[in-house]
Amino acid sequence: MRGRFILGLLALALAPRLAVAQGQVTLYCSVQEEWCRGMVTAFERKTGIKVAMTRKSSGETYAQIKAEKDNPRGDVWWGGTGDPHLQAAEEGLTLEYKSPMLAQLHDWATRQAEAAKYRTVGVYTGALGFGYNADILAKRKLDAPKCWADLLDPKFRDEVQVADPNSSGTAYTLLATMVQIMGEEKGFDYLKKLHRNVNQYTKSGAAPAKAAGLGETLVGIAFMHDLVTMSVEGMPVKVVAPCEGTGFEIGSMSIVKGARNLEQAKAFYDWALTPEAQAVGAEQKSYQLPSNKNAPLPPQAPRLTEIKLIDYDFGKYGASAERSRLLSRWDKEVKSAPK
Amino acid sequence: MTEVVLAAPPARTARRRLSRDDAVMAAGLVLLAVWLAVTVALPLWTLLSKSFQDHSGGFVGLANFATYFASPALSRSLWNSLWVAALTAAVVTPLAFVYAYALTRSCMPAKPLFRLLALIPVLAPSLLPGISFIYLFGNQGFLKGLLFGNTIYGPIGIVLAEAYYCFPHALIILVTALAMADSRLYEAATVLGASRPRILLTVTLPGVKYGAISAFFVVFTLVVTDFGIPKVIGGQFNVLATDVYKQVVGQQNFVMGAVVGMVLLAPALLAFVVDRLVQGRQVAQLTARAVPLEPRPKLRFDLAMLLYCAVVGGVILAVLLVAVFASFIKYWPYNLAPTVAHYDFSNADASGWSSYWNSLEMAAFTAVFGTAIVFCGAWILEKSRVLPPLRAAVQFMAMLPLAVPGLVLGLSYIFFFNARENPLGFLYGTLAILVINSIAHFYTVSHLTATTALKQLDAEFEAVSASLKVPILRTFARITVPVCLPAILDIAMYLFLNAMTTVSALIFLYSTDTKVASIAVVNMEDAGNTAAAAAMATMIVITSVGVKLVQSGLAALVDRHTQAWRRH
């Protein structure tokens, strides 16, 4: 009796506060909080559709969508690195949709859509790079690193920080980039040598950027836009586009299969690909590059034209089988190597 | 045969006399079993059963476990988890024991203050000590030299931060264990000429054995399952809890995540077995004839205790203050100019204040309902002797939540409550599910506290009541609850504070309307806004301190009204 009574009481007291508004859409957002909220406000103002947004990292959002598969609650998943989106597409968790906006997008964004049978699309991109703390570099009287190869210099022993590819998409991008630039054997050779200079493999991909800002590490390998954010915040971080070329991520967007508010979800999807929607990021100090060709480029953003980008094969390296193979090889040969 | 027949009649009378009470207890036990099954066991099963399946859901037996144990990375994580947890528990239990001893058995001044100081680590989101330890001992830290060239990012940092975070959890159990004692035992010992150390060894320690062992295992299990601290300060030092995160969030691999989740249950199982073994030997401290122990002033002892508490409490406070300091400076470590800009949440989080109110509401409901369920549950388990197999099962379910990382619990709740066929599906996305989840998540320590308090009450109270034909429920309301009120308030406080600061399970369960402040803290930290995160965390601390002060006032009032018997 007591249990049921309490349950009843709970239910009464905290009755579901579902807004039964005319139009609403549930958004799972995987970029920074401010950017997420900027998107919500702009979309609500534009369309009058009410947005119920929750923010989680892309790995967490993927886990949630997968756990909710039998009874989906989310409508649109916007933002976050591309691999979990591709993975969700591969598993049929997301819906095929060809937005009329596709024609206005850069090639890299539509290629992402094609690779996923139109179950996802690119909304922004950012290149991988590294940043160094200029104060500490000056104090140690070291030369500024310019290339990936420079990071192997024994002078940087225990001065480089990068995430663990097992927990971070950013670090997996580094792994896949090295394999694509140098070939698998030489790529792993590079990572093994780099291992000697790594002070720690963090859990989160953006952590090395933060650590470089705070002076907890001299060099942090991360996405360049995260590093730019640090220097815009006033920290002495210099951002480097490595001379050998580099890989990049494609921040993506997908519609959840079984979405309860499909019309509104599509409205959000189309809107998120407009130049207007893609200008929101820079206003919120996020300096990724937008996927719409007509969207304004944030002046602080690292230009893709000034960065040597490799022809990153998202289809191959995003597939789960290849990913687990590379990760277990990394675990065996790099992570457990003596320093 | 004859003997049985002969013995039967008196036994039957006795049984008849107790039968109504037995029925009440059995009904309560069944309800408790259902509650724990629905909020703990069944949700967990939906996720952990995946450890026996392949990626498409087919049954594969133990194949996943074989794969997992074959990888060298696991055995390392397992070993890391075990020794870090054992070391932390070995450090924290004695530290907390002496502190609890000072709070309960000395006449030092300012006890309420020291109680409050010791609670600070649960007042703050676990992110806070992480930030503090990095500012103190990180590569740019003030006290970096104290580490003699060792790095804080790794086992040292984990043990330090975990010890900080687990201290109050151990303390609450130990204070309860030490609070009740029969002064006749001490008088007898003194009269017999036993020395102080000897009294400690032969009277005090045996009396709190159950509490001390519970505290050790609680700390051990908390460390094994905690994910936040190893993530912030653990560097590349891998433990089981971070492996779950890597598998599920990093590699989208639910199956392996479930395998690690199962491995994590092993310490809970161990704790459960030890708990059973110890329980049999624990004798009630407070027999019906007991004369409660009243500490008498002993100048040197009281001074020593005061000094000890001042040092430990001071360290705890200092760590908090570092984080508070972090929220008031412009840019660590470049610009140490003071500023209040980080407290302007309006640009960092427009929903800042609504999430703050949600937190308060959620924590209040968790404290009220959680305490009621936990205390009644512990009482039923403790005082009933009906349905032994069900009792054991319930006991185990009560120990389980401690061993479950929040991430696993959160995902389990999605699988279970969001299933189409679940009639409780309407709870999904509401504040109620956050409350239920928090009660489940923090069940174990609350349960152990309640059990420790109840164990010290003599079964004679019930026996006498029963022979006077007082219904057992009235005994509960008139004797048990009033006597245990201090512990009950402690449990309510514990649940409230944890609900204010917990993140890992709620991140999967909150909806736009039920966002809580602790999630706002994590989001700000994720965005690189450490100072704003520290500021929001400081607001949580201030709230918690406020609530704690109200509770202390209430406790003093309750004390005057219900605990007078302790003083005669």
Coordinates of N, CA and C in Angstrom, one line a residue, chain B residues 199-328:
Chain B
I199 N 39.8 0.0 26.7 CA 38.3 0.2 26.6 C 38.0 0.4 25.1
L200 N 38.9 1.2 24.4 CA 38.7 1.4 23.0 C 38.6 0.1 22.2
L201 N 39.6 -0.8 22.6 CA 39.7 -2.0 21.8 C 38.6 -3.0 22.2
T202 N 38.2 -3.0 23.4 CA 37.3 -4.1 23.8 C 35.8 -3.6 23.9
V203 N 35.6 -2.4 24.1 CA 34.2 -1.9 24.1 C 33.8 -1.1 22.9
T204 N 34.6 -0.1 22.6 CA 34.1 0.8 21.5 C 34.2 0.2 20.2
L205 N 35.4 -0.4 19.8 CA 35.5 -0.9 18.5 C 34.5 -2.1 18.2
P206 N 34.4 -3.1 19.1 CA 33.4 -4.1 18.8 C 32.0 -3.5 18.6
G207 N 31.7 -2.5 19.3 CA 30.4 -1.9 19.1 C 30.1 -1.3 17.8
V208 N 31.2 -0.8 17.2 CA 31.0 -0.1 15.9 C 31.5 -0.9 14.7
K209 N 31.8 -2.1 15.0 CA 32.4 -3.0 13.9 C 31.6 -2.9 12.7
Y210 N 30.3 -3.1 12.9 CA 29.4 -3.1 11.7 C 29.5 -1.8 10.9
G211 N 29.4 -0.7 11.7 CA 29.5 0.6 11.0 C 30.8 0.8 10.3
A212 N 31.9 0.4 10.9 CA 33.2 0.6 10.3 C 33.4 -0.2 9.1
I213 N 32.9 -1.5 9.1 CA 33.1 -2.3 7.9 C 32.2 -1.8 6.8
S214 N 31.0 -1.4 7.2 CA 30.1 -0.8 6.2 C 30.7 0.4 5.6
A215 N 31.3 1.3 6.4 CA 32.0 2.5 5.9 C 33.1 2.1 4.9
F216 N 33.9 1.1 5.3 CA 35.0 0.7 4.4 C 34.5 0.3 3.1
F217 N 33.4 -0.5 3.1 CA 32.9 -1.0 1.8 C 32.2 0.0 1.0
V218 N 31.5 0.9 1.7 CA 30.9 2.0 1.0 C 31.9 2.8 0.2
V219 N 33.0 3.2 0.9 CA 34.0 4.0 0.3 C 34.6 3.2 -0.9
F220 N 35.0 1.9 -0.6 CA 35.6 1.1 -1.6 C 34.7 1.1 -2.9
T221 N 33.4 0.8 -2.7 CA 32.5 0.7 -3.8 C 32.3 2.0 -4.5
L222 N 32.2 3.1 -3.7 CA 32.0 4.4 -4.3 C 33.2 4.7 -5.3
V223 N 34.4 4.4 -4.8 CA 35.6 4.7 -5.6 C 35.6 3.9 -6.9
V224 N 35.2 2.6 -6.7 CA 35.3 1.7 -7.9 C 34.3 2.2 -9.0
T225 N 33.1 2.7 -8.5 CA 32.1 3.1 -9.5 C 32.2 4.6 -9.9
D226 N 32.9 5.4 -9.2 CA 32.9 6.8 -9.6 C 33.6 7.1 -10.9
F227 N 33.0 7.9 -11.7 CA 33.5 8.1 -13.0 C 34.0 9.6 -13.1
G228 N 33.3 10.5 -12.4 CA 33.6 11.9 -12.6 C 35.1 12.3 -12.2
I229 N 35.6 11.8 -11.1 CA 36.9 12.2 -10.6 C 38.0 11.6 -11.6
P230 N 37.9 10.3 -11.9 CA 39.0 9.8 -12.8 C 38.9 10.5 -14.1
K231 N 37.7 11.0 -14.5 CA 37.6 11.7 -15.8 C 38.3 13.0 -15.7
V232 N 38.1 13.8 -14.6 CA 38.7 15.1 -14.6 C 40.2 15.1 -14.2
I233 N 40.6 14.2 -13.3 CA 41.9 14.3 -12.8 C 42.7 13.0 -13.0
G234 N 42.1 12.0 -13.5 CA 42.7 10.7 -13.6 C 43.8 10.6 -14.7
G235 N 43.8 11.6 -15.6 CA 44.8 11.5 -16.7 C 44.5 10.3 -17.5
Q236 N 45.5 9.5 -17.8 CA 45.3 8.3 -18.7 C 45.2 7.1 -17.8
F237 N 45.1 7.2 -16.5 CA 45.0 6.1 -15.6 C 43.6 5.5 -15.8
N238 N 43.5 4.3 -16.3 CA 42.2 3.8 -16.6 C 41.6 3.0 -15.4
V239 N 40.4 3.2 -15.2 CA 39.7 2.4 -14.2 C 38.4 1.8 -14.8
L240 N 37.8 0.9 -14.1 CA 36.6 0.2 -14.7 C 35.5 1.2 -15.1
A241 N 35.3 2.2 -14.2 CA 34.2 3.1 -14.5 C 34.4 3.9 -15.7
T242 N 35.7 4.3 -16.0 CA 36.0 5.1 -17.2 C 35.9 4.1 -18.4
D243 N 36.2 2.9 -18.2 CA 36.0 1.9 -19.3 C 34.6 1.8 -19.8
V244 N 33.6 1.8 -18.8 CA 32.2 1.8 -19.3 C 31.9 3.0 -20.2
Y245 N 32.4 4.2 -19.7 CA 32.2 5.4 -20.5 C 32.8 5.3 -21.9
K246 N 34.1 4.8 -21.9 CA 34.8 4.6 -23.2 C 34.0 3.7 -24.1
Q247 N 33.5 2.6 -23.6 CA 32.8 1.7 -24.5 C 31.5 2.3 -25.0
V248 N 30.7 2.8 -24.0 CA 29.3 3.2 -24.4 C 29.3 4.6 -25.2
V249 N 30.0 5.6 -24.6 CA 30.0 6.9 -25.1 C 31.0 7.1 -26.2
G250 N 32.2 6.5 -26.0 CA 33.3 6.7 -26.9 C 33.2 5.9 -28.2
Q251 N 32.8 4.6 -28.0 CA 32.8 3.7 -29.1 C 31.5 3.2 -29.4
Q252 N 30.4 3.7 -28.8 CA 29.1 3.3 -29.1 C 28.9 1.8 -29.0
N253 N 29.6 1.2 -28.1 CA 29.5 -0.3 -27.9 C 28.8 -0.7 -26.6
F254 N 27.5 -0.8 -26.7 CA 26.7 -1.1 -25.6 C 27.0 -2.5 -24.9
V255 N 27.3 -3.4 -25.8 CA 27.6 -4.8 -25.4 C 28.8 -4.8 -24.4
M256 N 29.9 -4.2 -24.8 CA 31.1 -4.2 -24.0 C 30.8 -3.4 -22.7
G257 N 30.1 -2.3 -22.9 CA 29.8 -1.4 -21.8 C 29.0 -2.2 -20.7
A258 N 28.1 -3.1 -21.2 CA 27.3 -3.9 -20.3 C 28.2 -4.9 -19.6
V259 N 29.2 -5.5 -20.3 CA 30.1 -6.4 -19.7 C 30.9 -5.8 -18.5
V260 N 31.4 -4.5 -18.8 CA 32.1 -3.9 -17.7 C 31.2 -3.5 -16.6
G261 N 30.0 -3.2 -16.9 CA 29.0 -2.9 -15.9 C 28.8 -4.1 -15.0
M262 N 28.7 -5.3 -15.6 CA 28.6 -6.5 -14.8 C 29.8 -6.7 -13.9
V263 N 31.0 -6.5 -14.4 CA 32.2 -6.7 -13.6 C 32.2 -5.8 -12.4
L264 N 31.6 -4.6 -12.6 CA 31.5 -3.6 -11.5 C 30.6 -4.0 -10.4
L265 N 29.7 -5.0 -10.7 CA 28.8 -5.4 -9.7 C 29.5 -6.3 -8.7
A266 N 30.7 -6.9 -9.1 CA 31.4 -7.8 -8.2 C 31.7 -7.2 -6.8
P267 N 32.2 -5.9 -6.7 CA 32.4 -5.4 -5.4 C 31.1 -5.3 -4.6
A268 N 30.0 -5.1 -5.2 CA 28.7 -5.0 -4.5 C 28.4 -6.3 -3.9
L269 N 28.6 -7.4 -4.7 CA 28.4 -8.7 -4.3 C 29.2 -9.0 -3.1
L270 N 30.5 -8.7 -3.2 CA 31.5 -8.9 -2.1 C 31.0 -8.1 -0.8
A271 N 30.6 -6.9 -1.0 CA 30.1 -6.1 0.1 C 28.9 -6.7 0.8
F272 N 28.1 -7.3 -0.1 CA 26.8 -7.9 0.4 C 27.2 -9.1 1.3
V273 N 28.1 -9.9 0.8 CA 28.5 -11.1 1.5 C 29.1 -10.8 2.9
V274 N 30.1 -9.8 2.8 CA 30.7 -9.4 4.1 C 29.7 -8.8 5.0
D275 N 28.8 -8.0 4.5 CA 27.7 -7.4 5.3 C 26.9 -8.5 6.0
R276 N 26.6 -9.6 5.3 CA 25.9 -10.7 5.9 C 26.7 -11.4 7.1
L277 N 28.0 -11.5 6.8 CA 28.9 -12.2 7.8 C 29.0 -11.4 9.0
V278 N 29.1 -10.1 8.9 CA 29.3 -9.2 10.0 C 28.0 -9.1 10.8
Q279 N 27.0 -8.9 10.0 CA 25.7 -8.7 10.7 C 25.3 -9.7 11.8
G280 N 25.6 -10.9 11.5 CA 25.3 -12.0 12.4 C 26.0 -11.7 13.8
R281 N 27.1 -11.0 13.8 CA 27.9 -10.9 15.0 C 27.6 -9.6 15.7
Q282 N 26.9 -8.7 15.1 CA 26.7 -7.4 15.7 C 25.7 -7.5 16.8
V283 N 26.0 -7.1 18.0 CA 24.9 -7.1 19.0 C 24.4 -5.7 19.2
A284 N 23.1 -5.6 19.6 CA 22.5 -4.4 19.8 C 23.3 -3.6 20.9
Q285 N 23.5 -2.3 20.7 CA 24.2 -1.5 21.6 C 23.3 -1.0 22.7
L286 N 22.1 -0.7 22.2 CA 21.1 0.0 23.0 C 20.1 -1.0 23.5
T287 N 20.4 -1.7 24.5 CA 19.4 -2.7 25.0 C 18.4 -1.8 25.8
A288 N 17.3 -2.5 26.0 CA 16.2 -1.7 26.6 C 16.6 -1.1 28.0
R289 N 17.6 -1.7 28.6 CA 18.0 -1.2 29.9 C 19.2 -0.3 29.8
A290 N 19.5 0.0 28.6 CA 20.8 0.8 28.4 C 20.7 2.2 29.0
V291 N 21.8 2.7 29.5 CA 21.9 4.1 29.9 C 22.8 4.7 28.9
P292 N 22.2 5.6 28.1 CA 23.0 6.2 27.0 C 24.3 6.9 27.5
L293 N 25.4 6.7 26.7 CA 26.6 7.3 27.1 C 26.6 8.8 26.9
E294 N 27.1 9.5 27.9 CA 27.1 10.9 27.8 C 28.6 11.3 27.9
P295 N 29.2 11.9 26.9 CA 30.6 12.2 27.0 C 30.9 13.2 28.1
R296 N 32.0 13.0 28.9 CA 32.3 13.9 29.9 C 33.5 14.7 29.5
P297 N 33.6 16.0 29.9 CA 34.8 16.8 29.6 C 36.1 16.2 30.1
K298 N 37.0 16.0 29.2 CA 38.4 15.6 29.6 C 39.3 16.6 28.8
L299 N 39.9 17.5 29.5 CA 40.5 18.6 28.8 C 41.5 18.2 27.7
R300 N 42.5 17.3 28.1 CA 43.5 17.0 27.1 C 42.9 16.3 25.9
F301 N 42.1 15.3 26.2 CA 41.4 14.6 25.1 C 40.6 15.5 24.2
D302 N 39.8 16.3 24.8 CA 39.0 17.2 24.0 C 39.8 18.2 23.2
L303 N 40.9 18.7 23.7 CA 41.8 19.5 23.0 C 42.4 18.8 21.8
A304 N 42.8 17.6 22.0 CA 43.4 16.8 20.9 C 42.4 16.6 19.8
M305 N 41.2 16.3 20.2 CA 40.1 16.0 19.2 C 39.8 17.3 18.5
L306 N 39.8 18.4 19.2 CA 39.5 19.7 18.6 C 40.6 20.0 17.5
L307 N 41.8 19.8 17.9 CA 42.9 20.0 17.0 C 42.8 19.2 15.8
Y308 N 42.5 17.9 16.0 CA 42.4 17.0 14.8 C 41.3 17.4 13.9
C309 N 40.1 17.8 14.5 CA 39.0 18.2 13.6 C 39.3 19.5 12.9
A310 N 40.0 20.4 13.6 CA 40.3 21.7 13.0 C 41.2 21.4 11.8
V311 N 42.2 20.5 11.9 CA 43.1 20.2 10.8 C 42.3 19.6 9.6
V312 N 41.5 18.5 9.9 CA 40.8 17.8 8.8 C 39.8 18.8 8.2
G313 N 39.0 19.4 9.1 CA 37.9 20.3 8.6 C 38.6 21.5 7.9
G314 N 39.7 21.9 8.4 CA 40.4 23.0 7.7 C 40.8 22.7 6.3
V315 N 41.4 21.5 6.1 CA 41.8 21.0 4.8 C 40.6 20.9 3.9
I316 N 39.5 20.4 4.4 CA 38.3 20.2 3.6 C 37.8 21.6 3.1
L317 N 37.7 22.6 4.1 CA 37.3 23.9 3.7 C 38.2 24.6 2.7
A318 N 39.5 24.4 2.9 CA 40.5 25.0 2.0 C 40.3 24.6 0.6
V319 N 40.1 23.3 0.4 CA 39.9 22.8 -1.0 C 38.6 23.4 -1.6
L320 N 37.6 23.6 -0.8 CA 36.4 24.3 -1.3 C 36.7 25.7 -1.7
L321 N 37.4 26.4 -0.8 CA 37.7 27.8 -1.0 C 38.5 28.0 -2.2
V322 N 39.4 27.1 -2.6 CA 40.2 27.2 -3.8 C 39.2 27.3 -5.0
A323 N 38.2 26.5 -5.0 CA 37.3 26.5 -6.1 C 36.4 27.7 -6.1
V324 N 36.1 28.2 -4.9 CA 35.3 29.4 -4.8 C 36.2 30.6 -5.4
F325 N 37.4 30.6 -4.9 CA 38.4 31.6 -5.4 C 38.4 31.5 -6.9
A326 N 38.5 30.3 -7.5 CA 38.5 30.2 -9.0 C 37.4 30.9 -9.6
S327 N 36.2 30.9 -8.9 CA 35.0 31.5 -9.6 C 35.1 33.0 -9.5
F328 N 36.0 33.6 -8.7 CA 36.1 35.0 -8.6 C 37.3 35.7 -9.3

